[in-house]
GROMACS .gro file of C-alpha atoms in nm:
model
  311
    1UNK     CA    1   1.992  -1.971   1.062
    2UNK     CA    2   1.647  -1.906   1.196
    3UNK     CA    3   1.422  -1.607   1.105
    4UNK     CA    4   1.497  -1.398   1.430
    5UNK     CA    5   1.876  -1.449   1.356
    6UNK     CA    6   2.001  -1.100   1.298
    7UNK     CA    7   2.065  -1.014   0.955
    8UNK     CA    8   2.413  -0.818   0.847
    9UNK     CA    9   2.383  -0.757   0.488
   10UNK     CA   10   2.074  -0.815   0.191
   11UNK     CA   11   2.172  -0.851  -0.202
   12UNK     CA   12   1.902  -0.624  -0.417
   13UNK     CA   13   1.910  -0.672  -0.753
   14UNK     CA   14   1.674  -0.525  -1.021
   15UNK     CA   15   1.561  -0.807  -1.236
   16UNK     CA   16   1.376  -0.677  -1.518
   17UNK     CA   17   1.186  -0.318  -1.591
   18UNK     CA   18   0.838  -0.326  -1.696
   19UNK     CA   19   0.707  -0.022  -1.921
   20UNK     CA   20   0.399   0.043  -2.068
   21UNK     CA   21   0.200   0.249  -1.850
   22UNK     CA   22   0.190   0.617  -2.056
   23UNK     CA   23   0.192   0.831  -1.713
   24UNK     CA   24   0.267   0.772  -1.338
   25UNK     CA   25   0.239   0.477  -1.185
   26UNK     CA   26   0.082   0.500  -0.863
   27UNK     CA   27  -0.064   0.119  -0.716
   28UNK     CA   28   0.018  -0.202  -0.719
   29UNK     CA   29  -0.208  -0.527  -0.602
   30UNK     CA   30  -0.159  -0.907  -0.638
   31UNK     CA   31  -0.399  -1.085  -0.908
   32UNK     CA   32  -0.487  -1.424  -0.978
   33UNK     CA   33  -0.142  -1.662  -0.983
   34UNK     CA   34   0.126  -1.604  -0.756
   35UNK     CA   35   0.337  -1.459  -0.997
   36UNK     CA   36   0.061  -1.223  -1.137
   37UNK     CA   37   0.000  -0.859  -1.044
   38UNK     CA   38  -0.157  -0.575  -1.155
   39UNK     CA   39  -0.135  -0.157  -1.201
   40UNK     CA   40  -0.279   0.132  -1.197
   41UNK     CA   41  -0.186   0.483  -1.239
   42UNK     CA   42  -0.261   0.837  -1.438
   43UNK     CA   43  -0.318   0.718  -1.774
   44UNK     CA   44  -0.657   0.518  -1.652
   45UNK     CA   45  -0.514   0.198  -1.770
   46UNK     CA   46  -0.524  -0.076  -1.539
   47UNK     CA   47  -0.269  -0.332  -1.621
   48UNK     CA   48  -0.200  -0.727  -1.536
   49UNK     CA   49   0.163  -0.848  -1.529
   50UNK     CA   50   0.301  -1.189  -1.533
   51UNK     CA   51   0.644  -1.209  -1.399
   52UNK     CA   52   0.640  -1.553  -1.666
   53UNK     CA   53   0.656  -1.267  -1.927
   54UNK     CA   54   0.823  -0.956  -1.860
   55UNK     CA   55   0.834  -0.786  -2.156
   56UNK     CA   56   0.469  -0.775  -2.215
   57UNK     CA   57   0.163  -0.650  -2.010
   58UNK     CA   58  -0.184  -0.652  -2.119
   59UNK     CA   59  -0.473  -0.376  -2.058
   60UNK     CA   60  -0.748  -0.542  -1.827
   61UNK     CA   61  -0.942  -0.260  -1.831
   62UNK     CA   62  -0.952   0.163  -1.872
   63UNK     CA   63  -1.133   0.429  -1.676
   64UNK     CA   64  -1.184   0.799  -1.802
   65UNK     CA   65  -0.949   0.939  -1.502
   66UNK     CA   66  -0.626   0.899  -1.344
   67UNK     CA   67  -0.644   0.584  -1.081
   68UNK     CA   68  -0.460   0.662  -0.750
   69UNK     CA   69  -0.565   0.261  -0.573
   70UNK     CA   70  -0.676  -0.043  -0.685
   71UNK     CA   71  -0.824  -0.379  -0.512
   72UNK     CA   72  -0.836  -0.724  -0.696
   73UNK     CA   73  -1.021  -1.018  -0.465
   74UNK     CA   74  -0.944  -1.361  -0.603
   75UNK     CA   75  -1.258  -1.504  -0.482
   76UNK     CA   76  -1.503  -1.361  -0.653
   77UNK     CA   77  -1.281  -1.230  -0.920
   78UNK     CA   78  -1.409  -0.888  -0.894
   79UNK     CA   79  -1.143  -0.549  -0.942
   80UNK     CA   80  -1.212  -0.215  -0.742
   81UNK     CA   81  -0.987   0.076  -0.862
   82UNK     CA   82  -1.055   0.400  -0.727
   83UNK     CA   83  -1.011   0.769  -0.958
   84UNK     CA   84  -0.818   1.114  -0.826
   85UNK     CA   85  -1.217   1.213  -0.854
   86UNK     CA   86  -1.323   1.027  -0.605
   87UNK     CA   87  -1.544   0.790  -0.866
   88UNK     CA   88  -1.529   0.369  -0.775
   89UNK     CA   89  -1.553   0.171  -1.047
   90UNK     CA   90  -1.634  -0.200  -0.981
   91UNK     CA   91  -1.516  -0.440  -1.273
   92UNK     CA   92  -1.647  -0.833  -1.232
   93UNK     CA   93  -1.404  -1.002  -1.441
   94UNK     CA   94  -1.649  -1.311  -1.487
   95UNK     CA   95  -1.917  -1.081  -1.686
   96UNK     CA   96  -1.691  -0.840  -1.886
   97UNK     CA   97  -1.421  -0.582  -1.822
   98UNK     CA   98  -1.627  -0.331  -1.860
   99UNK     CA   99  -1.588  -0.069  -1.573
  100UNK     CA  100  -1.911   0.016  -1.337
  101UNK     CA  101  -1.863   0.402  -1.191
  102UNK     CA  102  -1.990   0.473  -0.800
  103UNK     CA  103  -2.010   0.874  -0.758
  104UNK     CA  104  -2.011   0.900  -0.399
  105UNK     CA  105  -1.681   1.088  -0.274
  106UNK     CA  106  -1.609   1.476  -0.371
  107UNK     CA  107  -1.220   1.418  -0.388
  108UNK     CA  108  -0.979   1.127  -0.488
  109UNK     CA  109  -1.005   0.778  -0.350
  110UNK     CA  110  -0.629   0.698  -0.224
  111UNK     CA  111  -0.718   0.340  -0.077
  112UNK     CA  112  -0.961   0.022  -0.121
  113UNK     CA  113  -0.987  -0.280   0.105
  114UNK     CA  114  -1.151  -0.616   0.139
  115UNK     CA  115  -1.284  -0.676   0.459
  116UNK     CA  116  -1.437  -1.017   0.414
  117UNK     CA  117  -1.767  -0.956   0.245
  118UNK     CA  118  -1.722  -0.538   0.261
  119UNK     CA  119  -1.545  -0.317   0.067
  120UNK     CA  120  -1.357   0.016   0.225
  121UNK     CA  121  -1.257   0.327   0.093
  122UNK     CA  122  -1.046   0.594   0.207
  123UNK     CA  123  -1.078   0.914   0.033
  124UNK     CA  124  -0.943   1.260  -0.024
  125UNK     CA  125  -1.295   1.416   0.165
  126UNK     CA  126  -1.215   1.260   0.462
  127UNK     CA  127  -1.458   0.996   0.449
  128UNK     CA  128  -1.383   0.668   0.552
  129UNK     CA  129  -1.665   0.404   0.387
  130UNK     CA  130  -1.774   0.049   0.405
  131UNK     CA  131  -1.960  -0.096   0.086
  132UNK     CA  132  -2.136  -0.423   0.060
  133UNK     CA  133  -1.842  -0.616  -0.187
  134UNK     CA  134  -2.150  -0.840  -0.398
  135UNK     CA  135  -2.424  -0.543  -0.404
  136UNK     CA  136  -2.194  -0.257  -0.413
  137UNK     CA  137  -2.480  -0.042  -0.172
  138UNK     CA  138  -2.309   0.183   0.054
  139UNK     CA  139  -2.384   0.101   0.409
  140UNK     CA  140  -2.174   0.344   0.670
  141UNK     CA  141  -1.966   0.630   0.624
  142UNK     CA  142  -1.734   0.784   0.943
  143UNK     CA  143  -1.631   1.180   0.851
  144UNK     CA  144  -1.288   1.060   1.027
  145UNK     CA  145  -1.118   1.352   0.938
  146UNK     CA  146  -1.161   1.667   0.732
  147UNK     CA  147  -0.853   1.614   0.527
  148UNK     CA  148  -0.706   1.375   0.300
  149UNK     CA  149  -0.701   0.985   0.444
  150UNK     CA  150  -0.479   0.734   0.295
  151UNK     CA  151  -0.263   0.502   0.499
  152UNK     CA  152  -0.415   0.159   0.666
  153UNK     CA  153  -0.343  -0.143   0.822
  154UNK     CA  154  -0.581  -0.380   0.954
  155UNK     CA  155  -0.568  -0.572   1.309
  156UNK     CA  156  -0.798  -0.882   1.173
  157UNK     CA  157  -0.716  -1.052   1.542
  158UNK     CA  158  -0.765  -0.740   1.728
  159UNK     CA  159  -1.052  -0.678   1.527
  160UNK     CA  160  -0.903  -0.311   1.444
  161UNK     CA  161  -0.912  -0.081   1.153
  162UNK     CA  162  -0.618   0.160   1.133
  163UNK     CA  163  -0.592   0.498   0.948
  164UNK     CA  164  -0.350   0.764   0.891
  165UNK     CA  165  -0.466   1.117   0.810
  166UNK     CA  166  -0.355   1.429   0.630
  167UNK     CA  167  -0.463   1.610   0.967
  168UNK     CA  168  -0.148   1.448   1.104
  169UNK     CA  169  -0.354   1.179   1.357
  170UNK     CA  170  -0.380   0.806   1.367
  171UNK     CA  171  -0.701   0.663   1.435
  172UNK     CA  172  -0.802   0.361   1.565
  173UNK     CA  173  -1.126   0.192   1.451
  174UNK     CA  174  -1.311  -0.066   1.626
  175UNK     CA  175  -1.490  -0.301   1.294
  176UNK     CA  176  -1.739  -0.381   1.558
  177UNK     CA  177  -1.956  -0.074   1.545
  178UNK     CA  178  -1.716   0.075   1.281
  179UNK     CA  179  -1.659   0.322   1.605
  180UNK     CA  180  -1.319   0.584   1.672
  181UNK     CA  181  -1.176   0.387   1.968
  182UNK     CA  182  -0.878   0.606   2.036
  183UNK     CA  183  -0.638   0.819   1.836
  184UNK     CA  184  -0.286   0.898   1.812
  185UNK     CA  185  -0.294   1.299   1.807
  186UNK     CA  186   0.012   1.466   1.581
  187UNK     CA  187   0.140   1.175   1.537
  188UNK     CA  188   0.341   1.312   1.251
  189UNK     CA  189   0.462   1.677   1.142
  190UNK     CA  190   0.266   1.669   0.819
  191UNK     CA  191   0.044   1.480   0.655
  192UNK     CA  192   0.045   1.032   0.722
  193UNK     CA  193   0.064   0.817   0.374
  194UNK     CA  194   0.142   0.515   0.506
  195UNK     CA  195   0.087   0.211   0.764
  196UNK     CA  196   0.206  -0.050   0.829
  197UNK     CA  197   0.161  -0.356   1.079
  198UNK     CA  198   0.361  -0.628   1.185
  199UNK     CA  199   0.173  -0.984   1.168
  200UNK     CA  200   0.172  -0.988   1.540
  201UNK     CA  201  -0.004  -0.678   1.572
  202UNK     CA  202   0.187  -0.510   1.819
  203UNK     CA  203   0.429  -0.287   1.615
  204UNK     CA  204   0.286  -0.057   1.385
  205UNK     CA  205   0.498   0.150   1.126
  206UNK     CA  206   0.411   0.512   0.981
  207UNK     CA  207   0.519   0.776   0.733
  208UNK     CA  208   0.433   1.071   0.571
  209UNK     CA  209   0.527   1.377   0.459
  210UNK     CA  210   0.795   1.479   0.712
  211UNK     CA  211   0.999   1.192   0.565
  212UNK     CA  212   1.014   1.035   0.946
  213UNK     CA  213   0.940   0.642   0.985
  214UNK     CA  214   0.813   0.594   1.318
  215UNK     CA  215   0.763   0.271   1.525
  216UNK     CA  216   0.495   0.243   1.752
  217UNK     CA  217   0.463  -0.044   2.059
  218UNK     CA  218   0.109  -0.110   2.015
  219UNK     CA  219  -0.018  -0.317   2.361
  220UNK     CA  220  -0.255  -0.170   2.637
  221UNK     CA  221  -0.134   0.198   2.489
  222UNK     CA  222  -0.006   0.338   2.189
  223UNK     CA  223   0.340   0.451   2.251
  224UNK     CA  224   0.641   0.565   2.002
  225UNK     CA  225   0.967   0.341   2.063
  226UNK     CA  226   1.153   0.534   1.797
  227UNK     CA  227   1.156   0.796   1.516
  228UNK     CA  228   1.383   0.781   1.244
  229UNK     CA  229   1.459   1.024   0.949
  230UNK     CA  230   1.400   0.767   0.664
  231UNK     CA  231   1.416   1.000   0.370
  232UNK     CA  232   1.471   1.306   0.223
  233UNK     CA  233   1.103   1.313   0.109
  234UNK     CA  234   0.731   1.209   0.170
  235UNK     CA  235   0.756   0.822   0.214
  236UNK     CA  236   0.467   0.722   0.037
  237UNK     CA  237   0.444   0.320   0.127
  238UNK     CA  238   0.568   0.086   0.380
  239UNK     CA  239   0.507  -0.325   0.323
  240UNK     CA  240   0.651  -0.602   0.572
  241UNK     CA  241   0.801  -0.889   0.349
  242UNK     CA  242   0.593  -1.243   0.338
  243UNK     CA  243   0.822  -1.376   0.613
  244UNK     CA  244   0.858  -1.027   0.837
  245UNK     CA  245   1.200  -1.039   0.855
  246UNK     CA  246   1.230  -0.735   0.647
  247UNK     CA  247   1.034  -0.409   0.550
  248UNK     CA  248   1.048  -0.167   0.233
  249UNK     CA  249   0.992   0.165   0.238
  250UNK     CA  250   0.933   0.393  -0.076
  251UNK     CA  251   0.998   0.784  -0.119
  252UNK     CA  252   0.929   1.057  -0.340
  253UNK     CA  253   1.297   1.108  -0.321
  254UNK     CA  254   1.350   0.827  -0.579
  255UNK     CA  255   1.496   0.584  -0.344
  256UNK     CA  256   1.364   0.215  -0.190
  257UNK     CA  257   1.481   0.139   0.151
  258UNK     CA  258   1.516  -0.201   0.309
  259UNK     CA  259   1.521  -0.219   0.677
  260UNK     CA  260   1.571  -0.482   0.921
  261UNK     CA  261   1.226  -0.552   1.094
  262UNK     CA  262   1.337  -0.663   1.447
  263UNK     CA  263   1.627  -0.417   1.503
  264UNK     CA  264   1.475  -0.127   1.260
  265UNK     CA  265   1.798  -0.095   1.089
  266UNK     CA  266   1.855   0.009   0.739
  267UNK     CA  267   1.991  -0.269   0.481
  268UNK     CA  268   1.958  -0.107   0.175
  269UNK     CA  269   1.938   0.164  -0.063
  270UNK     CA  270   1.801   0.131  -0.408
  271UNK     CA  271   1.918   0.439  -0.602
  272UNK     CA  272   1.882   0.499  -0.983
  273UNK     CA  273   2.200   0.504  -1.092
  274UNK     CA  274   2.419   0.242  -0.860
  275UNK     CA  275   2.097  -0.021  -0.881
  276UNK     CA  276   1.907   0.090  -1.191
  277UNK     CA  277   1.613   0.211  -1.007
  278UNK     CA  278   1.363   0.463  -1.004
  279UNK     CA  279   1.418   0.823  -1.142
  280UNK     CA  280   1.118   0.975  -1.029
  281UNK     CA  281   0.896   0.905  -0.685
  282UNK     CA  282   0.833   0.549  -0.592
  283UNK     CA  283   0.452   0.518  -0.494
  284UNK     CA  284   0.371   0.202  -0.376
  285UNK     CA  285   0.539  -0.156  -0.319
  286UNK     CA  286   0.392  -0.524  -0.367
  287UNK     CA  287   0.595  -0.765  -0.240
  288UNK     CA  288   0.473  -1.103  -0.411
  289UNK     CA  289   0.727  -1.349  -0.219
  290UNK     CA  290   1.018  -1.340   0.016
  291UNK     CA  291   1.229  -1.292  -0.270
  292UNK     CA  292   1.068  -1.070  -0.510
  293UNK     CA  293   0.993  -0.748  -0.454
  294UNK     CA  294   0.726  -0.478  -0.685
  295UNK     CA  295   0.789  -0.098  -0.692
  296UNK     CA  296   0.583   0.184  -0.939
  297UNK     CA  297   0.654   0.507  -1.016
  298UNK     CA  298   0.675   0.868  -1.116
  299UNK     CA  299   0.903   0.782  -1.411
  300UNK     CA  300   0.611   0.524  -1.552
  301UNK     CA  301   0.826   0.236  -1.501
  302UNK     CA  302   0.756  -0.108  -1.264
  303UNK     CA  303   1.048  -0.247  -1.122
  304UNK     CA  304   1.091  -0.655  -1.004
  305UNK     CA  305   1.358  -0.675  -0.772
  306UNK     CA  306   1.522  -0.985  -0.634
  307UNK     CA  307   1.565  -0.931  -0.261
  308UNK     CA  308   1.857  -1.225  -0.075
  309UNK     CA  309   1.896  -1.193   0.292
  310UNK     CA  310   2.292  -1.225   0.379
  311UNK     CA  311   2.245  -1.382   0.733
   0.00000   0.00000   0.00000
């Protein structure tokens, strides 16, 4: 079978539960081997993992506050978590683990993204800004909204930052003048906690607090092909697998959802009881291969799960 065969069935199994983390666990990034990750969540620890040892994690480093986002970059080895303050703290894992704290936003920092040699952060004050990754200087700042902003994909061919708001809108920005180039008014009932886009950058997934996931065509205009009630909560992530074939989706009703990406139809669902998953809100997904698929949550566990597509 090719990878635009339709798929009938996946096999989700939970391979191993990781605990250690002594509140919520709310992000999830790759680290430094394929198999490696790391966490981050409300007891300030931030923790690597090594699926070659699943019983054990090991404390990289510790802030003073709970961490809602974190952002490792492999190249020059240098961690970015962000605090529900709104503090950055910079940790260059070549000199010492040692946290560096950046006061700059009044409210919690909910995501942070390489962009080549930039950092961004999206924040709870609505601000949406770029820092220098080496010197750590702010240089621009965009009051995009004047409510929470947390969900982003980036269009690197298109040359497009996207982000959803707690105001309800999707907003387009051009990196080249780090401009508004159009928005997506209401695009949700409530708040927007995640994005998501496809590799081809035409089909771009959100959801938020009205528990809808909705697909959007994404070519000379922005236009919804289809709305879909996904859960029974807020979903708080979306993630395309390595190979698009499928996407994840995470809620705070406890559950996992895996959905076929070309037809947009629902595979699986990963409950607590029937698959030994979460029993508290699922916060964010990694997926670290095809296969193998990251969840955090509420309920201070991380899950591994091995993911088989049944063609």
């Amino acid at each position: 079978m090719n990878d635009n065969s339709p798929i009938s069935k996946v096999k989700v199994t939970c391979a191993t539960t990781l605990k250690g983390h002594n509140a919520a666990v709310y992000a999830l990034s790759r680290f430094q081997k394929k198999d490696e990750f790391l966490s981050v969540g409300g007891d300030g620890w931030v923790a690597q993992w090594s699926l070659k040892d699943k019983e054990n994690g090991k404390l990289l480093a510790k802030t003073a506050s709970s961490n809602f986002s974190l952002n490792y970059n492999k190249q020059d080895n240098i961690l970015a978590v962000g605090d529900i303050l709104g503090d950055l703290h910079i940790v260059k894992l070549d000199e010492n683990n040692e946290p560096r704290k950046i006061s700059y936003h009044k409210k919690g920092i909910f995501g942070i993204y390489r962009l080549e040699k930039e950092l961004l952060t999206l924040a709870g004050d609505g601000l949406l800004t770029r820092w220098d990754a080496l010197s750590l200087a702010k240089k621009e700042s965009i009051q995009l909204s004047y409510k929470r902003i947390r969900g982003f994909a980036e269009a690197k061919n298109r040359g497009f930052l996207i982000i959803g708001s707690s105001d309800k809108n999707i907003y387009f920005i051009k990196k080249d003048g780090f401009t508004i180039q159009d928005t997506v008014k209401q695009a949700h009932l409530n708040s927007i906690f995640a994005l998501a886009l496809n590799d081809e950058e035409k089909i771009l997934l959100s959801g938020g607090r009205d528990a809808e996931l909705k697909i959007w065509s994404w070519g000379a205009e922005i236009a919804l092909i289809k709305s879909i009630p996904a859960h029974l909560f807020t979903i708080n992530a979306i993630r395309y697998s390595p190979d698009q074939r499928l996407f994840a989706t995470a809620s705070r009703d406890k559950t996992i959802k895996i959905w076929d990406s070309k037809e947009f139809r629902l595979l699986k669902v990963l409950e607590a009881i029937r698959d030994k998953g979460h029993v508290n809100s699922v916060n964010d997904l990694l997926w670290l291969s095809k296969h193998r698929l990251i969840s955090c949550s509420d309920d201070r566990t991380i899950k591994v799960w091995d993911v088989q597509i049944i063609d």
